[in-house]
CSV table of C-alpha atoms and ligand atoms in Angstrom, one decimal:
chain,number,residue,atom,x,y,z
B,1,MET,CA,39.0,62.4,32.3
B,2,SER,CA,36.4,63.1,34.9
B,3,ASN,CA,34.1,61.2,32.4
B,4,LEU,CA,36.6,57.9,32.5
B,5,ASN,CA,36.2,58.1,35.9
B,6,ASN,CA,32.6,59.3,36.3
B,7,LYS,CA,32.2,55.8,33.4
B,8,LEU,CA,34.3,53.8,35.5
B,9,LYS,CA,32.5,54.6,38.9
B,10,LEU,CA,28.9,53.7,36.9
B,11,LEU,CA,30.8,51.0,36.0
B,12,PHE,CA,31.7,49.8,39.4
B,13,LEU,CA,27.6,50.4,40.9
B,14,ALA,CA,25.9,48.2,37.8
B,15,SER,CA,28.7,45.3,38.5
B,16,LEU,CA,28.0,45.6,43.4
B,17,ALA,CA,24.1,45.5,42.1
B,18,LEU,CA,24.2,42.6,39.9
B,19,SER,CA,26.3,40.6,41.8
B,20,LEU,CA,23.8,41.3,44.9
B,21,ALA,CA,21.1,40.7,42.7
B,22,ALA,CA,22.5,37.3,42.4
B,23,CYS,CA,23.1,37.3,46.5
B,24,ASN,CA,20.0,37.7,46.9
B,25,THR,CA,18.6,35.5,44.1
B,26,ASN,CA,21.1,32.7,46.1
B,27,THR,CA,19.1,33.0,49.6
B,28,LYS,CA,15.5,33.1,47.9
B,29,SER,CA,16.5,29.8,47.0
B,30,GLU,CA,18.1,28.3,49.9
B,31,GLN,CA,14.9,29.6,51.7
B,32,LYS,CA,12.4,28.3,49.2
B,33,LYS,CA,14.7,25.0,50.1
B,34,GLN,CA,14.4,24.4,54.5
B,35,GLU,CA,10.9,25.5,54.0
B,36,LYS,CA,10.0,22.3,51.0
B,37,PRO,CA,13.1,19.7,51.8
B,38,THR,CA,12.6,17.4,49.1
B,39,VAL,CA,14.4,14.8,51.6
B,40,LYS,CA,13.3,14.6,54.9
B,41,ASN,CA,15.0,15.7,58.3
B,42,ILE,CA,14.2,11.7,60.1
B,43,ASN,CA,17.5,9.7,61.0
B,44,ILE,CA,17.6,6.5,59.1
B,45,PRO,CA,19.2,4.2,60.8
B,46,VAL,CA,22.9,2.6,59.0
B,47,PHE,CA,22.5,-1.1,57.4
B,48,ASN,CA,25.0,-2.7,59.2
B,49,ALA,CA,26.6,-5.3,56.6
B,50,ASP,CA,29.0,-7.1,58.7
B,51,THR,CA,26.0,-8.5,61.3
B,52,ALA,CA,23.6,-9.5,57.6
B,53,TYR,CA,26.6,-11.4,56.2
B,54,MET,CA,26.3,-13.2,59.6
B,55,PHE,CA,22.8,-13.9,59.4
B,56,ILE,CA,24.3,-15.8,55.7
B,57,GLU,CA,25.9,-17.8,57.6
B,58,LYS,CA,23.5,-19.1,60.1
B,59,GLN,CA,20.8,-20.3,56.7
B,60,LEU,CA,24.4,-21.9,55.9
B,61,SER,CA,25.1,-23.7,59.0
B,62,PHE,CA,21.4,-25.3,58.6
B,63,GLY,CA,22.1,-27.1,55.1
B,64,PRO,CA,20.3,-26.3,52.0
B,65,ARG,CA,16.8,-25.3,53.3
B,66,VAL,CA,15.0,-27.5,50.6
B,67,PRO,CA,11.3,-27.7,51.8
B,68,ASN,CA,9.8,-31.5,53.8
B,69,THR,CA,14.1,-32.2,55.1
B,70,LYS,CA,15.4,-30.9,58.8
B,71,ALA,CA,17.2,-27.8,57.7
B,72,HIS,CA,13.7,-26.6,56.3
B,73,ARG,CA,12.4,-26.9,59.9
B,74,GLU,CA,14.8,-26.0,61.9
B,75,CYS,CA,16.4,-22.6,59.5
B,76,GLY,CA,12.4,-21.7,59.7
B,77,ASP,CA,12.4,-22.1,63.3
B,78,TRP,CA,14.8,-20.1,63.8
B,79,LEU,CA,13.6,-16.8,61.6
B,80,ALA,CA,9.8,-17.3,62.8
B,81,THR,CA,12.6,-17.0,66.2
B,82,THR,CA,14.6,-14.3,65.0
B,83,LEU,CA,11.9,-12.0,63.9
B,84,LYS,CA,10.0,-12.5,68.3
B,85,ARG,CA,14.0,-10.8,69.2
B,86,PHE,CA,14.0,-7.7,67.4
B,87,ASN,CA,9.8,-7.2,68.5
B,88,ALA,CA,8.2,-7.9,64.8
B,89,THR,CA,5.2,-9.6,65.5
B,90,VAL,CA,5.0,-12.7,63.3
B,91,THR,CA,2.6,-14.1,61.7
B,92,GLU,CA,3.1,-17.8,60.6
B,93,GLN,CA,1.6,-19.5,57.7
B,94,ARG,CA,1.7,-23.2,57.6
B,95,THR,CA,0.0,-25.3,54.4
B,96,LYS,CA,0.8,-28.1,51.9
B,97,LEU,CA,1.4,-26.6,48.5
B,98,ARG,CA,1.5,-28.8,45.2
B,99,ALA,CA,4.6,-28.9,43.6
B,100,PHE,CA,5.7,-29.6,40.0
B,101,ASP,CA,5.8,-32.6,40.0
B,102,GLY,CA,3.2,-33.9,42.8
B,103,THR,CA,5.4,-33.6,45.2
B,104,MET,CA,3.2,-32.2,48.4
B,105,LEU,CA,5.9,-29.3,50.4
B,106,ASP,CA,5.1,-28.6,53.5
B,107,ALA,CA,5.7,-24.8,52.8
B,108,ARG,CA,5.8,-22.1,54.9
B,109,ASN,CA,5.4,-17.9,54.8
B,110,ILE,CA,6.7,-16.4,57.6
B,111,ILE,CA,5.4,-13.1,58.4
B,112,GLY,CA,7.2,-9.8,61.0
B,113,SER,CA,4.7,-7.1,61.7
B,114,TYR,CA,6.1,-3.6,63.0
B,115,ASN,CA,3.3,-1.1,64.1
B,116,PRO,CA,0.3,-4.4,62.7
B,117,ASP,CA,-2.1,-1.3,63.6
B,118,SER,CA,-0.5,1.2,61.2
B,119,PRO,CA,-2.9,2.1,57.6
B,120,SER,CA,-0.1,3.2,56.8
B,121,ARG,CA,1.8,0.4,55.5
B,122,VAL,CA,5.1,-0.9,53.4
B,123,LEU,CA,5.6,-4.5,52.3
B,124,LEU,CA,9.4,-5.9,52.5
B,125,CYS,CA,9.7,-9.8,51.0
B,126,ALA,CA,12.4,-11.8,50.0
B,127,HIS,CA,12.2,-16.5,49.2
B,128,TRP,CA,13.5,-18.2,52.0
B,129,ASP,CA,13.5,-21.5,50.9
B,130,SER,CA,17.2,-23.3,49.0
B,131,ARG,CA,16.9,-24.7,45.0
B,132,PRO,CA,16.4,-28.4,45.4
B,133,TRP,CA,18.8,-29.6,41.8
B,134,ALA,CA,22.1,-27.0,40.8
B,135,ASP,CA,20.3,-27.7,37.2
B,136,HIS,CA,22.4,-25.1,36.1
B,137,ASP,CA,25.7,-26.7,37.5
B,138,PRO,CA,28.5,-27.2,34.6
B,139,ASP,CA,29.4,-30.2,36.0
B,140,MET,CA,27.0,-33.3,35.7
B,141,GLY,CA,27.1,-35.0,38.7
B,142,ASN,CA,26.6,-31.7,40.3
B,143,ARG,CA,22.7,-31.4,39.1
B,144,LYS,CA,21.1,-33.5,41.6
B,145,LYS,CA,22.6,-31.9,44.4
B,146,PRO,CA,20.7,-29.2,46.1
B,147,VAL,CA,21.7,-25.3,46.0
B,148,PRO,CA,23.8,-23.3,49.6
B,149,ALA,CA,21.3,-20.5,48.4
B,150,ALA,CA,23.6,-18.3,49.8
B,151,ASN,CA,23.0,-15.8,47.4
B,152,ASP,CA,19.9,-16.9,45.9
B,153,GLY,CA,17.6,-16.9,49.3
B,154,ALA,CA,19.8,-16.3,52.4
B,155,SER,CA,21.1,-13.0,50.8
B,156,GLY,CA,17.3,-11.1,50.6
B,157,VAL,CA,16.3,-12.7,54.5
B,158,ALA,CA,19.8,-11.3,55.3
B,159,VAL,CA,19.8,-8.3,54.3
B,160,LEU,CA,16.2,-8.2,55.8
B,161,LEU,CA,16.5,-9.6,58.8
B,162,GLU,CA,19.1,-6.7,60.0
B,163,ILE,CA,16.5,-4.4,58.5
B,164,ALA,CA,14.1,-5.8,61.0
B,165,ARG,CA,17.3,-5.3,63.7
B,166,GLN,CA,17.1,-1.3,63.0
B,167,MET,CA,14.1,-1.4,63.2
B,168,SER,CA,14.1,-2.7,66.7
B,169,ILE,CA,15.5,0.1,68.1
B,170,SER,CA,14.7,2.7,66.0
B,171,ASN,CA,10.6,2.7,65.2
B,172,PRO,CA,10.5,3.5,61.9
B,173,GLY,CA,7.5,5.3,62.1
B,174,LEU,CA,4.7,3.5,59.7
B,175,GLY,CA,3.2,-0.2,59.9
B,176,VAL,CA,6.0,-2.9,58.4
B,177,ASP,CA,5.4,-6.2,57.8
B,178,ILE,CA,8.4,-8.9,56.7
B,179,ILE,CA,7.4,-11.7,54.0
B,180,PHE,CA,9.8,-14.3,54.0
B,181,PHE,CA,8.3,-16.9,51.3
B,182,ASP,CA,8.2,-20.3,51.6
B,183,ALA,CA,8.7,-22.3,48.2
B,184,GLU,CA,9.8,-19.7,45.9
B,185,ASP,CA,12.4,-22.2,44.3
B,186,TYR,CA,11.1,-25.1,43.6
B,187,GLY,CA,10.1,-24.7,40.0
B,188,GLU,CA,10.7,-27.4,36.7
B,189,PRO,CA,14.4,-28.1,36.2
B,190,GLN,CA,16.0,-26.5,33.0
B,191,ASP,CA,15.9,-29.6,31.0
B,192,MET,CA,11.8,-29.6,31.5
B,193,GLN,CA,11.3,-26.4,30.9
B,194,GLY,CA,8.3,-24.0,29.8
B,195,ALA,CA,6.0,-27.5,30.3
B,196,TYR,CA,4.3,-26.2,33.1
B,197,GLU,CA,2.7,-23.2,33.9
B,198,ASN,CA,3.2,-21.5,37.9
B,199,ALA,CA,5.4,-24.1,39.3
B,200,TRP,CA,7.6,-21.5,40.9
B,201,ALA,CA,6.6,-18.5,43.8
B,202,LEU,CA,3.8,-21.2,45.6
B,203,GLY,CA,4.9,-20.1,48.7
B,204,SER,CA,3.8,-15.9,47.6
B,205,GLN,CA,0.9,-17.5,44.8
B,206,TYR,CA,-0.2,-18.8,47.9
B,207,TRP,CA,0.0,-15.9,50.2
B,208,ALA,CA,-1.2,-13.5,47.7
B,209,ALA,CA,-4.2,-15.8,47.8
B,210,ASN,CA,-5.5,-16.1,50.6
B,211,PRO,CA,-3.2,-13.0,52.7
B,212,HIS,CA,-2.7,-13.6,56.7
B,213,ILE,CA,-5.0,-10.9,56.7
B,214,PRO,CA,-8.3,-10.9,55.0
B,215,GLY,CA,-8.0,-8.0,52.7
B,216,TYR,CA,-4.3,-7.1,54.0
B,217,SER,CA,-2.8,-4.2,51.3
B,218,ALA,CA,0.2,-2.2,51.4
B,219,ARG,CA,0.9,1.8,49.7
B,220,PHE,CA,4.2,-0.5,48.0
B,221,GLY,CA,6.9,-3.5,48.1
B,222,ILE,CA,10.4,-4.3,47.4
B,223,LEU,CA,11.1,-8.1,46.8
B,224,LEU,CA,14.8,-8.9,47.2
B,225,ASP,CA,16.7,-11.4,45.0
B,226,MET,CA,19.5,-12.2,44.7
B,227,VAL,CA,21.7,-8.7,46.7
B,228,GLY,CA,25.0,-11.0,48.0
B,229,ALA,CA,26.4,-11.4,45.1
B,230,LYS,CA,30.9,-9.5,44.1
B,231,ASP,CA,29.3,-7.3,41.1
B,232,ALA,CA,26.1,-7.5,41.4
B,233,VAL,CA,24.1,-4.7,39.1
B,234,PHE,CA,19.8,-4.4,40.4
B,235,THR,CA,18.2,-3.7,36.6
B,236,GLN,CA,14.5,-2.5,35.9
B,237,GLU,CA,13.2,-5.2,35.5
B,238,GLN,CA,10.5,-5.3,33.2
B,239,ILE,CA,7.4,-6.5,35.4
B,240,SER,CA,8.6,-3.8,38.2
B,241,ARG,CA,8.6,-1.4,35.6
B,242,TYR,CA,4.7,-1.6,34.6
B,243,TYR,CA,3.9,-2.4,38.3
B,244,ALA,CA,5.5,-0.3,40.5
B,245,PRO,CA,7.4,2.3,37.4
B,246,ASN,CA,7.0,5.7,40.4
B,247,ILE,CA,8.6,2.8,43.4
B,248,LEU,CA,11.4,2.4,41.0
B,249,LYS,CA,12.1,5.8,40.7
B,250,LYS,CA,12.3,5.4,44.7
B,251,VAL,CA,14.3,3.5,45.5
B,252,TRP,CA,16.6,4.3,41.8
B,253,SER,CA,16.8,7.7,43.1
B,254,ALA,CA,17.9,7.0,46.9
B,255,ALA,CA,20.7,4.5,46.0
B,256,ASP,CA,22.0,7.0,43.2
B,257,ARG,CA,22.0,10.0,46.2
B,258,LEU,CA,23.4,7.5,48.6
B,259,GLY,CA,26.1,6.6,46.0
B,260,TYR,CA,25.6,3.1,44.8
B,261,GLY,CA,24.5,4.1,41.3
B,262,ASN,CA,27.2,1.7,40.5
B,263,PHE,CA,25.0,-1.1,41.8
B,264,PHE,CA,21.7,0.2,40.6
B,265,VAL,CA,22.2,1.2,36.9
B,266,ASN,CA,19.3,2.5,34.5
B,267,LYS,CA,18.8,0.0,32.7
B,268,ASN,CA,15.9,-1.9,31.9
B,269,SER,CA,15.4,-5.9,31.3
B,270,GLY,CA,12.8,-8.6,30.6
B,271,PRO,CA,10.4,-9.7,32.6
B,272,ILE,CA,11.1,-12.1,35.7
B,273,THR,CA,8.6,-14.8,36.7
B,274,ASP,CA,9.5,-14.2,41.0
B,275,ASP,CA,7.0,-13.6,44.0
B,276,HIS,CA,6.6,-10.0,42.7
B,277,THR,CA,4.3,-11.5,40.1
B,278,TYR,CA,2.2,-13.1,42.2
B,279,ILE,CA,1.8,-9.8,44.5
B,280,ASN,CA,1.6,-7.3,41.6
B,281,GLU,CA,-1.3,-9.7,39.7
B,282,ILE,CA,-3.6,-11.0,42.0
B,283,THR,CA,-2.7,-8.3,44.8
B,284,ARG,CA,-2.5,-4.8,43.0
B,285,ILE,CA,-0.1,-4.4,45.4
B,286,PRO,CA,3.1,-1.8,43.3
B,287,THR,CA,5.6,-4.1,43.7
B,288,ILE,CA,9.2,-4.1,42.3
B,289,ASP,CA,11.8,-6.9,42.8
B,290,ILE,CA,15.1,-6.5,43.4
B,291,ILE,CA,17.4,-7.9,41.2
B,292,ASP,CA,20.9,-9.5,40.1
B,293,TYR,CA,19.3,-9.5,37.0
B,294,GLN,CA,21.2,-8.6,32.7
B,295,ASP,CA,19.3,-9.5,29.6
B,296,ASP,CA,22.9,-10.1,27.8
B,297,ARG,CA,24.9,-11.5,30.8
B,298,GLU,CA,24.5,-15.7,29.6
B,299,LYS,CA,22.6,-16.9,32.4
B,300,GLY,CA,20.6,-13.6,32.8
B,301,PHE,CA,21.4,-14.3,36.6
B,302,PHE,CA,25.0,-14.5,38.8
B,303,ASP,CA,27.5,-16.0,37.4
B,304,TYR,CA,27.0,-19.2,40.5
B,305,TRP,CA,22.8,-19.5,40.1
B,306,HIS,CA,21.5,-22.6,40.8
B,307,THR,CA,25.0,-24.2,41.2
B,308,ILE,CA,25.9,-26.0,44.2
B,309,ASN,CA,28.8,-23.2,43.8
B,310,ASP,CA,26.6,-20.1,45.6
B,311,ASP,CA,27.6,-20.4,48.7
B,312,ILE,CA,29.7,-18.0,50.9
B,313,ASP,CA,32.4,-17.4,48.4
B,314,ASN,CA,30.7,-15.7,46.3
B,315,ILE,CA,29.0,-13.3,48.9
B,316,SER,CA,30.4,-9.4,49.6
B,317,LYS,CA,29.3,-7.1,52.6
B,318,GLU,CA,29.7,-4.4,49.6
B,319,THR,CA,26.1,-5.1,48.1
B,320,LEU,CA,25.2,-5.8,51.7
B,321,LYS,CA,25.7,-2.6,51.9
B,322,ALA,CA,23.9,-0.8,49.4
B,323,VAL,CA,21.3,-3.0,49.0
B,324,GLY,CA,20.3,-3.0,52.3
B,325,GLN,CA,21.0,1.2,53.2
B,326,THR,CA,19.1,1.7,50.0
B,327,VAL,CA,15.9,0.1,51.3
B,328,ILE,CA,15.5,0.8,55.3
B,329,SER,CA,16.3,4.7,54.2
B,330,VAL,CA,12.9,4.3,51.7
B,331,VAL,CA,11.0,2.8,54.5
B,332,TYR,CA,11.9,5.5,56.1
B,333,GLU,CA,11.5,9.0,53.8
B,334,ALA,CA,8.3,7.0,53.8
B,335,ALA,CA,7.4,7.5,57.3
C,401,AHN,C1,12.6,-18.4,36.3
C,401,AHN,O1,13.9,-18.4,35.9
C,401,AHN,C2,11.1,-17.7,35.5
C,401,AHN,N1,12.2,-17.5,37.4
C,401,AHN,C3,13.4,-16.9,38.6
C,401,AHN,C4,12.8,-17.1,39.5
C,401,AHN,C5,14.2,-17.5,40.6
C,401,AHN,C6,14.9,-18.4,41.0
C,401,AHN,N2,14.2,-16.3,41.7
C,401,AHN,C7,15.8,-17.3,42.7
C,401,AHN,N3,15.3,-18.4,41.0
C,402,ZN,ZN1,17.1,-19.6,42.1
């Protein structure tokens, strides 16, 4: 009888010791976590998708921002003024660029800098021009019309303008350069595809060869292209994976942590010639492209790509929020 009692007591003491030990290791690992946090305890602004949406509407109000048009000149002026209003130091590169068909384009790369004297910098960019021809429109009668470019152009600019507005309220604590590239979308129409080399991304090619500050560098770059469509899917594009695998991981894991893993998927895609291609090749600043593209889609890009239906009706605030909150988090966490 007493033997059984002793055995029970022993069993009880043993299990108590075990649970205390378990408790102890828990406390230790908790302490470790507090000593070396994986995410810095800094104030990351809340990205406002309503404001970003309004910045798309504003760009559309000028009309298609096709180089050498009034809409393009007026929108360019508004972009420079707006960056200044958000306390950026604004630099403009104005230059003539030769398009594939010989047209000379009056091009403007518009740059807004925060903490311009900081040696630790990140680069955020998007193209602001609209494609002159809706050459992927299903209706032949629309193919010579310009693209409204709500998603393919205005969305990336709008997300960056909202990030600029947030940076004017709360300093990010490191150098940030926002570049709006011109003449990205003046490449040859689809029936001449492959006949010209380097016909796309003329503004970024110019900037990469002639940076606004001689010898300019940044720790990394993020390009936003078509970041506003309903049902957008951002895959891990090949040039981004090749030149900037760590940045890609950083951005995708931030998106996942914030609950946007449905937009930023763990799926590879082939190479896209875009502004980041030339930034990577020429400046060697490791730069990724956040782009709505999947290899197995009919056009690869979103349904209304290079059609006259790339307008505000296809824009989703949820998508803008996912991209904007992810990018602003990565920027503030890099400080
Ligand atoms: C090509 O189709 C070769 N590049 C697509 C780059 C692009 C066009 N981004 C927006 N519009
Ligand atoms: Zn385009």
